[in-house]
mmCIF file of C-alpha atoms in Angstrom:
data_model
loop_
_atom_site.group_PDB
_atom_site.id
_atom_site.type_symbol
_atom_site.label_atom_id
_atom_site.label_comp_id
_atom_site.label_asym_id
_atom_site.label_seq_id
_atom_site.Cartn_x
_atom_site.Cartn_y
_atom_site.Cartn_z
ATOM 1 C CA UNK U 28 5.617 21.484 -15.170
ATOM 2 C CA UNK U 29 2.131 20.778 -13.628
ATOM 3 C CA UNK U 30 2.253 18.406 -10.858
ATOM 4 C CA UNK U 31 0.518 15.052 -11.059
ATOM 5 C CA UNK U 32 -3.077 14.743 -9.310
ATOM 6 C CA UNK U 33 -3.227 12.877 -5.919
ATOM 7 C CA UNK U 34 -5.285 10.640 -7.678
ATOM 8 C CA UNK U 35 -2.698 10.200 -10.353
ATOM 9 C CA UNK U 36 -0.331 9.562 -8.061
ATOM 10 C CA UNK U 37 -2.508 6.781 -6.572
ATOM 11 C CA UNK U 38 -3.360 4.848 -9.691
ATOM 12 C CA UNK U 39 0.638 5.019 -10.412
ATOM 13 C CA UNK U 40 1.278 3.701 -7.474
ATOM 14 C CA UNK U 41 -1.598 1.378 -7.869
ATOM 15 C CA UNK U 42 -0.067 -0.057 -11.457
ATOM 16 C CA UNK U 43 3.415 -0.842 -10.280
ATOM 17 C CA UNK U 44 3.377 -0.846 -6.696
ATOM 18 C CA UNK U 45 2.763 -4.716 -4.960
ATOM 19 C CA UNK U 46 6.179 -5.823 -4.600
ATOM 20 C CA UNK U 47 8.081 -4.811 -1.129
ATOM 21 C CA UNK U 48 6.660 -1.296 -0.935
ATOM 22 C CA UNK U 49 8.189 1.600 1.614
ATOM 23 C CA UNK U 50 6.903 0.730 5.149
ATOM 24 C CA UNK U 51 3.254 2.978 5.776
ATOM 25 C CA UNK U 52 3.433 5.445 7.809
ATOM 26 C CA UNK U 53 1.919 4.302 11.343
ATOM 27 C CA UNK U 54 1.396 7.854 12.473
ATOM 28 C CA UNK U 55 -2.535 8.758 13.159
ATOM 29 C CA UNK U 56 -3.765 11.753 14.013
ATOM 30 C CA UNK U 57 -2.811 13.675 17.274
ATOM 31 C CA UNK U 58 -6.331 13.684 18.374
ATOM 32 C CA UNK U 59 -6.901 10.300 17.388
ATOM 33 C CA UNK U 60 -4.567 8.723 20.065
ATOM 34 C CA UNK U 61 -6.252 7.305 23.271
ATOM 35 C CA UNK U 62 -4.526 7.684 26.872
ATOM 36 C CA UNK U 63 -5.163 4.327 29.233
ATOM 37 C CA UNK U 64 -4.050 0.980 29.194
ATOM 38 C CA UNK U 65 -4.000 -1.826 27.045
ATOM 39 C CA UNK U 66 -3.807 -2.318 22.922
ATOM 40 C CA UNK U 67 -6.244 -3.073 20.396
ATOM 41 C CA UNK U 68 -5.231 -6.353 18.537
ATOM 42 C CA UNK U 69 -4.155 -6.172 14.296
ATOM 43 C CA UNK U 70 -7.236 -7.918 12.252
ATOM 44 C CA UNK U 71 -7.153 -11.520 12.460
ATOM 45 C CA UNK U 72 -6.308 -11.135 8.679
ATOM 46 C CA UNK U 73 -6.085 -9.458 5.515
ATOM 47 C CA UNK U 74 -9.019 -8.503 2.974
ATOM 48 C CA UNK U 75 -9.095 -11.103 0.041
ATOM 49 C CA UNK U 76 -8.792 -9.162 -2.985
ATOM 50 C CA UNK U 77 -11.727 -9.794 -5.250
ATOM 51 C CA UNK U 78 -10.657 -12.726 -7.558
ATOM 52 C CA UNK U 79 -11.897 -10.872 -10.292
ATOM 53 C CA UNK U 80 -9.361 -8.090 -9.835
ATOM 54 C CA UNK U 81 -5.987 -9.763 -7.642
ATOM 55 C CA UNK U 82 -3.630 -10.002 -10.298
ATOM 56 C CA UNK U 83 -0.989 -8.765 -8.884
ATOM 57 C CA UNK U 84 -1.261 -10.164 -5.710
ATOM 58 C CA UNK U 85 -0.727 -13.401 -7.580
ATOM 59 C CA UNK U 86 2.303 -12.236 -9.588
ATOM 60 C CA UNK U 87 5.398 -13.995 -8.547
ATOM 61 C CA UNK U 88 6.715 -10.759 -7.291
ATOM 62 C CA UNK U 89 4.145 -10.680 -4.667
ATOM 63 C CA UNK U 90 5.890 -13.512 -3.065
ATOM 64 C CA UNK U 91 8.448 -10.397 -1.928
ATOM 65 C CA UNK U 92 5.907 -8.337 -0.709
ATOM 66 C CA UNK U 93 3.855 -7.885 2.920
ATOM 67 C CA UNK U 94 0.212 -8.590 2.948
ATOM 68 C CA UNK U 95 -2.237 -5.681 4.014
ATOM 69 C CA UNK U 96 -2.676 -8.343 7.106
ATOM 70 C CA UNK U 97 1.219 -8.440 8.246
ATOM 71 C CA UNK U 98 1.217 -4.582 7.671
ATOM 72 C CA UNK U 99 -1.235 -3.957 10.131
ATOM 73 C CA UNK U 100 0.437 -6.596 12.581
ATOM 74 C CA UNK U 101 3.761 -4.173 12.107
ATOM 75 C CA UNK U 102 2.057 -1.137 12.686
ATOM 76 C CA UNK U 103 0.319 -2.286 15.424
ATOM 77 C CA UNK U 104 3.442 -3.365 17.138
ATOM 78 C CA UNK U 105 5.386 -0.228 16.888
ATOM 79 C CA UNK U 106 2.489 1.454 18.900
ATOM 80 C CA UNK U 107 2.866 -1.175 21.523
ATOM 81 C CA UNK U 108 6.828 0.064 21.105
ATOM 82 C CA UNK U 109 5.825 3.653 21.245
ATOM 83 C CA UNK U 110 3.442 2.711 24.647
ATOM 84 C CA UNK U 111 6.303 1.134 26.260
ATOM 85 C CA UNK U 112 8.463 4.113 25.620
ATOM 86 C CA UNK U 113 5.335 6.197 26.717
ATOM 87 C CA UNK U 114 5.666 4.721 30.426
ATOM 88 C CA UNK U 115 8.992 5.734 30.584
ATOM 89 C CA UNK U 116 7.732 9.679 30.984
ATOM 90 C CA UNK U 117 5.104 8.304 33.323
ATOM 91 C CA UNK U 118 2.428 8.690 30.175
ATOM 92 C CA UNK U 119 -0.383 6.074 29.779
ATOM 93 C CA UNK U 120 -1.133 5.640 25.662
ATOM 94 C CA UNK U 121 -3.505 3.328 24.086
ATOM 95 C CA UNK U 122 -2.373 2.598 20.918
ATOM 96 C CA UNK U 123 -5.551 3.551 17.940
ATOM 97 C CA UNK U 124 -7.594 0.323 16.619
ATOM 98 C CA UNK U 125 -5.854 -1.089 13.465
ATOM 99 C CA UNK U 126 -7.376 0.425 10.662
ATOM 100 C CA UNK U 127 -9.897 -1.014 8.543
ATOM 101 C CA UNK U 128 -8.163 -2.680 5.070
ATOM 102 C CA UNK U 129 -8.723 -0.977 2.326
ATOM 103 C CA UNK U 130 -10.893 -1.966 -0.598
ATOM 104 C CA UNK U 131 -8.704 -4.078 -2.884
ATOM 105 C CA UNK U 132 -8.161 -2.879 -5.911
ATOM 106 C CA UNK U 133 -5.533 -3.872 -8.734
ATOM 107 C CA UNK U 134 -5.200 -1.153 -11.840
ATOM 108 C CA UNK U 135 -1.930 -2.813 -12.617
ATOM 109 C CA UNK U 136 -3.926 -3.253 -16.228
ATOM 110 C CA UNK U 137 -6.243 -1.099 -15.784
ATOM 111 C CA UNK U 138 -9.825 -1.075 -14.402
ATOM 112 C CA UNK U 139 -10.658 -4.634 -13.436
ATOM 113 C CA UNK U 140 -13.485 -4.803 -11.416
ATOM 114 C CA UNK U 141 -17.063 -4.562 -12.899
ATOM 115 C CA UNK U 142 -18.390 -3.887 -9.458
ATOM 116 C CA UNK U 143 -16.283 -0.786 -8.875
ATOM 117 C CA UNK U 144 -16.666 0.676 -12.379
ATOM 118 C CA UNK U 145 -20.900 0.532 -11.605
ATOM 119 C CA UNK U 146 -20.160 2.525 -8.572
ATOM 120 C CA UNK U 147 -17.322 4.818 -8.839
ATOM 121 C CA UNK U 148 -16.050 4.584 -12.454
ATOM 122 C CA UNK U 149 -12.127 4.576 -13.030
ATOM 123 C CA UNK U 150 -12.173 6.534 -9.855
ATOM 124 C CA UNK U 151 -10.443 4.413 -6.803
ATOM 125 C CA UNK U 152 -12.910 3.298 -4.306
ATOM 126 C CA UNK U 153 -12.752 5.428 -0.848
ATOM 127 C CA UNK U 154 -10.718 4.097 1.835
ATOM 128 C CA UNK U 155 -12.484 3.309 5.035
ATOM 129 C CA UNK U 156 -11.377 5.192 8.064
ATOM 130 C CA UNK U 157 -11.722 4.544 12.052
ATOM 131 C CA UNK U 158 -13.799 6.680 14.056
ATOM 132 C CA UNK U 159 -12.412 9.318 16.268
ATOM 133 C CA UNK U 160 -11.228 8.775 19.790
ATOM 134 C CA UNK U 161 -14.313 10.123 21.918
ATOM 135 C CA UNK U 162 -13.508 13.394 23.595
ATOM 136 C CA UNK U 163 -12.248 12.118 27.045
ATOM 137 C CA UNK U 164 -9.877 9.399 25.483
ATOM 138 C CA UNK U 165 -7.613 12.150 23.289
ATOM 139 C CA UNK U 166 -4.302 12.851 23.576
ATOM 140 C CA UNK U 167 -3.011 16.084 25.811
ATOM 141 C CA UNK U 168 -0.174 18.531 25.269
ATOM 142 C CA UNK U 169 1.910 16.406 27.026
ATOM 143 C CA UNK U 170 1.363 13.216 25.208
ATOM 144 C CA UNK U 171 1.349 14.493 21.927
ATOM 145 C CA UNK U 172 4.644 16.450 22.413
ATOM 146 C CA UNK U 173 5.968 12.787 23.990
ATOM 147 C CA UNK U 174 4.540 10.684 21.436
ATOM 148 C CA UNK U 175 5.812 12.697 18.147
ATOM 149 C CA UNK U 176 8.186 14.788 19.918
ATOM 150 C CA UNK U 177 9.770 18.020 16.884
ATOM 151 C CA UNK U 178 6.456 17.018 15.232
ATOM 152 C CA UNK U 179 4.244 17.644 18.134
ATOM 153 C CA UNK U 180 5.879 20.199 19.769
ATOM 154 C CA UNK U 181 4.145 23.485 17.876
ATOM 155 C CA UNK U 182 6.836 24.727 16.045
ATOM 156 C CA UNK U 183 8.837 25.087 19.284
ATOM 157 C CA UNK U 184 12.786 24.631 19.004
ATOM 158 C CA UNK U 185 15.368 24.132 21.393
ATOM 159 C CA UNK U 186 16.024 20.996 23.442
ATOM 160 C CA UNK U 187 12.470 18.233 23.966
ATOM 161 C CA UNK U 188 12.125 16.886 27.431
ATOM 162 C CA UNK U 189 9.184 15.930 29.611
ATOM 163 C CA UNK U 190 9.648 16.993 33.552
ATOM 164 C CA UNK U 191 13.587 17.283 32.657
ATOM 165 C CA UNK U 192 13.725 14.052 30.422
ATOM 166 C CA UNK U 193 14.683 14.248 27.058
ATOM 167 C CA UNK U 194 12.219 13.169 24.377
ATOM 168 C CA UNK U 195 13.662 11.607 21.013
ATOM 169 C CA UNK U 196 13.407 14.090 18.165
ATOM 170 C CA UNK U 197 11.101 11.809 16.440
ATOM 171 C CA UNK U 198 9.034 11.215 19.567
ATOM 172 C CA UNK U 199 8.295 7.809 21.107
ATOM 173 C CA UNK U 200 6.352 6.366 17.969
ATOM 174 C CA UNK U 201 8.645 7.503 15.599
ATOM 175 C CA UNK U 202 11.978 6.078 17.613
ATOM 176 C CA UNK U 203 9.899 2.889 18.060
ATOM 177 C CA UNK U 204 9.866 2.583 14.023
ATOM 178 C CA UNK U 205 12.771 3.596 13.121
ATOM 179 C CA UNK U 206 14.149 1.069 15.884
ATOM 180 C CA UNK U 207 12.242 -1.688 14.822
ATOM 181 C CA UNK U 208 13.235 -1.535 10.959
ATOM 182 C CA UNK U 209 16.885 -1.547 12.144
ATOM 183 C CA UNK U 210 17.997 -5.597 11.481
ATOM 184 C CA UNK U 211 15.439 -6.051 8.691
ATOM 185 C CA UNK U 212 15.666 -3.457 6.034
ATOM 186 C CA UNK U 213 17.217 -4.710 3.179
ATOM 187 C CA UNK U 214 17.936 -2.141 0.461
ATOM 188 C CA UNK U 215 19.550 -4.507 -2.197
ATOM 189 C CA UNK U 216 16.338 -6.558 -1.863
ATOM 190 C CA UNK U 217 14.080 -4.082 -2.270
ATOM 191 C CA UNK U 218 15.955 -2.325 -4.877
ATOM 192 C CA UNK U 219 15.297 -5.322 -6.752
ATOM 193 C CA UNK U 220 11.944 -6.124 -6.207
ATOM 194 C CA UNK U 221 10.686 -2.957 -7.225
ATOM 195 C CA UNK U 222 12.954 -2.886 -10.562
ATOM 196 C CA UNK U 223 11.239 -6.176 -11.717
ATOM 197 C CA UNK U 224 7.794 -5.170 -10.594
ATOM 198 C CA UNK U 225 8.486 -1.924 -13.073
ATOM 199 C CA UNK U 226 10.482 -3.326 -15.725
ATOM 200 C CA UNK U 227 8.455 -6.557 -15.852
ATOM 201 C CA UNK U 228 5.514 -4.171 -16.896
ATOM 202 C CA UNK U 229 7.280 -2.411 -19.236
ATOM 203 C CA UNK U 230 8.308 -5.374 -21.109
ATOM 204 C CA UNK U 231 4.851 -7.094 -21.164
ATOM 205 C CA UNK U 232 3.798 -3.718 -22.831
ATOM 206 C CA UNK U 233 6.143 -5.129 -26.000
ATOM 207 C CA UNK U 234 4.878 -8.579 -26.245
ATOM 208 C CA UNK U 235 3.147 -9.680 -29.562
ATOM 209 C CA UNK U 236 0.825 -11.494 -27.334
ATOM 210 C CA UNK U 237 -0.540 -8.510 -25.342
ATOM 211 C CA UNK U 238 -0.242 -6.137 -28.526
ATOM 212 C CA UNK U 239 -2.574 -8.549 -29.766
ATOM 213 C CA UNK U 240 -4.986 -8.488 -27.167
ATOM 214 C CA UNK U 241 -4.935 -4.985 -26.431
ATOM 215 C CA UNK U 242 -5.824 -4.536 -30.513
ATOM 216 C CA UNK U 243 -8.752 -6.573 -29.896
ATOM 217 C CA UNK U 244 -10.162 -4.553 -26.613
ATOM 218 C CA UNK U 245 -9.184 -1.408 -28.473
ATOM 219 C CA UNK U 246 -12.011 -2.805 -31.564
ATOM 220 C CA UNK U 247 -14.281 -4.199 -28.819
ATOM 221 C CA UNK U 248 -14.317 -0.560 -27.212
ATOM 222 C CA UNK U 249 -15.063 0.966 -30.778
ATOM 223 C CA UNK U 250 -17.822 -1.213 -31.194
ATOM 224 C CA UNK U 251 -19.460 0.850 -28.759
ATOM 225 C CA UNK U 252 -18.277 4.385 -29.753
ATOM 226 C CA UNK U 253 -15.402 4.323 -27.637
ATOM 227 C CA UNK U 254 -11.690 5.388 -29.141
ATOM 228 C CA UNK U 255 -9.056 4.139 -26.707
ATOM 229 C CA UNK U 256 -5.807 2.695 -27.549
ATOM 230 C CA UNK U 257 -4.911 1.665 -24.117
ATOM 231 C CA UNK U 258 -6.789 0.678 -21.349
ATOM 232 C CA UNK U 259 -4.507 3.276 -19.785
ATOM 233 C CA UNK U 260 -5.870 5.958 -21.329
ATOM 234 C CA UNK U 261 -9.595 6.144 -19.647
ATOM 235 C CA UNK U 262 -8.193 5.751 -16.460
ATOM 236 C CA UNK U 263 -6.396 9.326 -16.990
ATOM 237 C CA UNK U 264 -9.114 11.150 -18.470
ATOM 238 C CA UNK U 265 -11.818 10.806 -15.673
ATOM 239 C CA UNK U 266 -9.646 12.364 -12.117
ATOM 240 C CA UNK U 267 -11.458 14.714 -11.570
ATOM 241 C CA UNK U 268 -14.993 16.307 -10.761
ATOM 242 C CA UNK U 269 -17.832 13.849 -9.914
ATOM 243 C CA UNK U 270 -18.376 10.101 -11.309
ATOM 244 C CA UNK U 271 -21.006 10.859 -14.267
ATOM 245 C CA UNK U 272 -22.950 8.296 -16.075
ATOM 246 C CA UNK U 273 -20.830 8.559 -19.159
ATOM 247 C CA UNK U 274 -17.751 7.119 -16.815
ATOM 248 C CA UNK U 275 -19.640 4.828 -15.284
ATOM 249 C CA UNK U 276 -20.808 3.726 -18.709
ATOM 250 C CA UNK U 277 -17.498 4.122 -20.434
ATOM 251 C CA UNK U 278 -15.625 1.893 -17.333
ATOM 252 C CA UNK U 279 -18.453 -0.885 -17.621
ATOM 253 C CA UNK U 280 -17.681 -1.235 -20.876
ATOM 254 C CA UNK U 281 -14.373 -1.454 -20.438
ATOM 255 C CA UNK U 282 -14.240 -4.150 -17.892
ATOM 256 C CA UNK U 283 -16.663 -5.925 -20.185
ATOM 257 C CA UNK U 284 -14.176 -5.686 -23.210
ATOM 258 C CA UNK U 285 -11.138 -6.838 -21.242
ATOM 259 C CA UNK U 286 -13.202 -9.695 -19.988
ATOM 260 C CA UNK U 287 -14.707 -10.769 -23.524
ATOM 261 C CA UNK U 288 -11.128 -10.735 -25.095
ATOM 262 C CA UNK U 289 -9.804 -12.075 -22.483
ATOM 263 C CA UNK U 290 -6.617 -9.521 -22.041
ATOM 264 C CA UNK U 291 -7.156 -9.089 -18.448
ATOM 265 C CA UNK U 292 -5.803 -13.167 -18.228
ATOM 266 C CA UNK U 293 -3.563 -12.881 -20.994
ATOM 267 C CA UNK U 294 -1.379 -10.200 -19.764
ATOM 268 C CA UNK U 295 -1.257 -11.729 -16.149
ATOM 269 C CA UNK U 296 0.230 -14.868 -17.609
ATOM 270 C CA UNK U 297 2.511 -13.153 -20.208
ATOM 271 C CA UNK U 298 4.271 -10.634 -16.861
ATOM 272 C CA UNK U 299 4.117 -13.337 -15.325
ATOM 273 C CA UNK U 300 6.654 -15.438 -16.918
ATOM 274 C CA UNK U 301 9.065 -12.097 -17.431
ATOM 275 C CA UNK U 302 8.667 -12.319 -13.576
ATOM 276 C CA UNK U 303 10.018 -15.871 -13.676
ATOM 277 C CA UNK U 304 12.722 -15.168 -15.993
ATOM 278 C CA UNK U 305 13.840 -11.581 -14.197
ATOM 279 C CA UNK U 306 13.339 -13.372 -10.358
ATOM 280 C CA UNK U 307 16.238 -15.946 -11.668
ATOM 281 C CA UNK U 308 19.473 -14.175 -11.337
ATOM 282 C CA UNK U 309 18.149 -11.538 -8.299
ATOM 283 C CA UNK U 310 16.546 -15.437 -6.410
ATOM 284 C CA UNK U 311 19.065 -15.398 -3.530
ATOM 285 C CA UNK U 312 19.085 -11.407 -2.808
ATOM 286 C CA UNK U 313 15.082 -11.590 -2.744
ATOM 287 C CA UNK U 314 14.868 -14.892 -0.897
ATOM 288 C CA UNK U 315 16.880 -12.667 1.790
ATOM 289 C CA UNK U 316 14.263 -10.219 1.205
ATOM 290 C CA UNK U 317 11.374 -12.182 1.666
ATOM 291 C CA UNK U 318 12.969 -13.933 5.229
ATOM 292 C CA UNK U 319 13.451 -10.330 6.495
ATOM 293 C CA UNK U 320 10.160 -9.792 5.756
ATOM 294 C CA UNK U 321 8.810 -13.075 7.542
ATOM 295 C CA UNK U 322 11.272 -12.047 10.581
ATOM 296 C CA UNK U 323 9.942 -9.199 10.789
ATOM 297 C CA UNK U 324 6.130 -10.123 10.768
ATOM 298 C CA UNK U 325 7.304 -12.783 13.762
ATOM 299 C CA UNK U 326 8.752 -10.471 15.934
ATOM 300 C CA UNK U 327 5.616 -8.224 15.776
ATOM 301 C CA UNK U 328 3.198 -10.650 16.290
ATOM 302 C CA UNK U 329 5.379 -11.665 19.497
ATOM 303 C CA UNK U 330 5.397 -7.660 20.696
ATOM 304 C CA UNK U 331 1.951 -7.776 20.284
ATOM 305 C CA UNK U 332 1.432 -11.212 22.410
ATOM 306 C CA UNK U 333 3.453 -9.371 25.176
ATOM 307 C CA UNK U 334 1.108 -5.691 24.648
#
């Protein structure tokens, strides 16, 4: 059985992701780590997705789910965690600069943004990434081994310690996560919240209403030569090899049919209400959720206040 693509994987995880996803790893690089003091502070907030393609950052599941803004705020305080735990060996860190957001972009029904499909087609727009730590500001032997501990130590085994001190098998960054989760995970919540974001999909898929609509983008897409069923469908036939003109032609016409018959709107509002109806009888265990959540974001904006 063949393996799904990474960028498979990615629009998958683009479609039905957005509702109290797995916590991002906050790991960079080993040479991307700075030694010295202070920290860099989280963006002052999150990218606004374009309104032309946030639809399901206004589902009512994303009430349950942390913005790209709070998930920098986390990440950036378990590096100030991990920096604290650094002094402890006597080892200056300077936690990495808060990566830039990514581009938003919503394939939860597809392709939805004209200005992407000029430019890159179905493909997913690339992800900005921070520059490397200049040469005098990376991490040594020492800190790396400290700082990721079994991970950093180069395949060594045996016992981790730094001038006789024992160094958490995770290092200091990864012990600073897994600490700072404790009190706030909540796996009944986020059971939930990800079994309505999928199965609120999957039922919107049956709806007269969106059978309807996807019959008309289907004819609107012939009109042009194209034979698609689903707007599904395009996205997994161009993953691979360059962006040609006949994607870039075959996505703008795409987002132009979804826009002219209007499916784009009319499946937001019919998941929507299965949202509504499915959040009913799980309200009180993702109400918990969602003040977990906001806990959480407080105590790492006050971690970050104290550097």
């Amino acid at each position: 059985m063949r393996r799904p693509a990474p960028a498979a994987l990615a629009l998958l995880c683009a479609i039905l992701a957005g509702c109290s996803a797995p916590e991002r790893p906050a790991r960079p690089a080993p040479a991307t780590g700075a030694a010295g003091a202070g920290t860099r502070s989280p963006a002052a907030s999150a990218a606004t997705p374009a309104a032309e393609s946030a639809y399901t950052f206004r589902l009512p599941m994303a009430r349950y789910s942390y913005t790209e803004a709070e998930y920098a705020l986390v990440q950036s305080a378990e590096h100030v965690l991990a920096k604290r735990c650094m002094a402890r060996y006597s080892l200056s860190y300077r936690p990495p600069a808060p990566a830039p957001p990514p581009p938003p972009v919503d394939r939860r029904y597809g392709l939805a943004e004209k200005s992407n499909a000029d430019r890159f087609g179905y493909r997913l727009p690339p992800v900005p990434t921070p520059s490397p730590a200049p040469a005098d500001e990376r991490l040594g032997a020492a800190e790396i081994l400290v700082l990721y501990g079994r991970q950093g130590a180069g395949g060594r085994n045996g016992k981790l310690e730094h001038h006789g001190k024992a160094i958490p098998e995770k290092g200091c960054l990864g012990q600073a996560m897994e600490d700072f989760r404790k009190g706030y995970e909540h796996p009944e919540g986020t059971g939930a919240a990800s079994r309505i974001a999928t199965r609120s999909h999957q039922e919107s898929l049956t709806d007269p209403k969106v059978r309807a609509a996807l019959g008309k983008w289907s004819a609107c897409m012939a009109e042009s030569g194209y034979s698609y069923a689903s707007p599904m469908e395009p996205l997994g036939k161009y993953l691979e090899g360059p962006v040609t003109a006949e994607e870039r032609a075959t996505a703008g016409t795409d987002v132009a049919c979804k826009r002219s018959t209007g499916l784009l709107e009319t499946w937001f509002g019919v998941e929507s209400e299965i949202q509504r109806r499915m959040i009913g009888p799980e309200s009180a265990v993702l109400e918990e959720l969602r003040d977990r959540h906001v806990r959480k974001v407080a105590a790492a904006r006050r971690i970050v206040a104290e550097g």
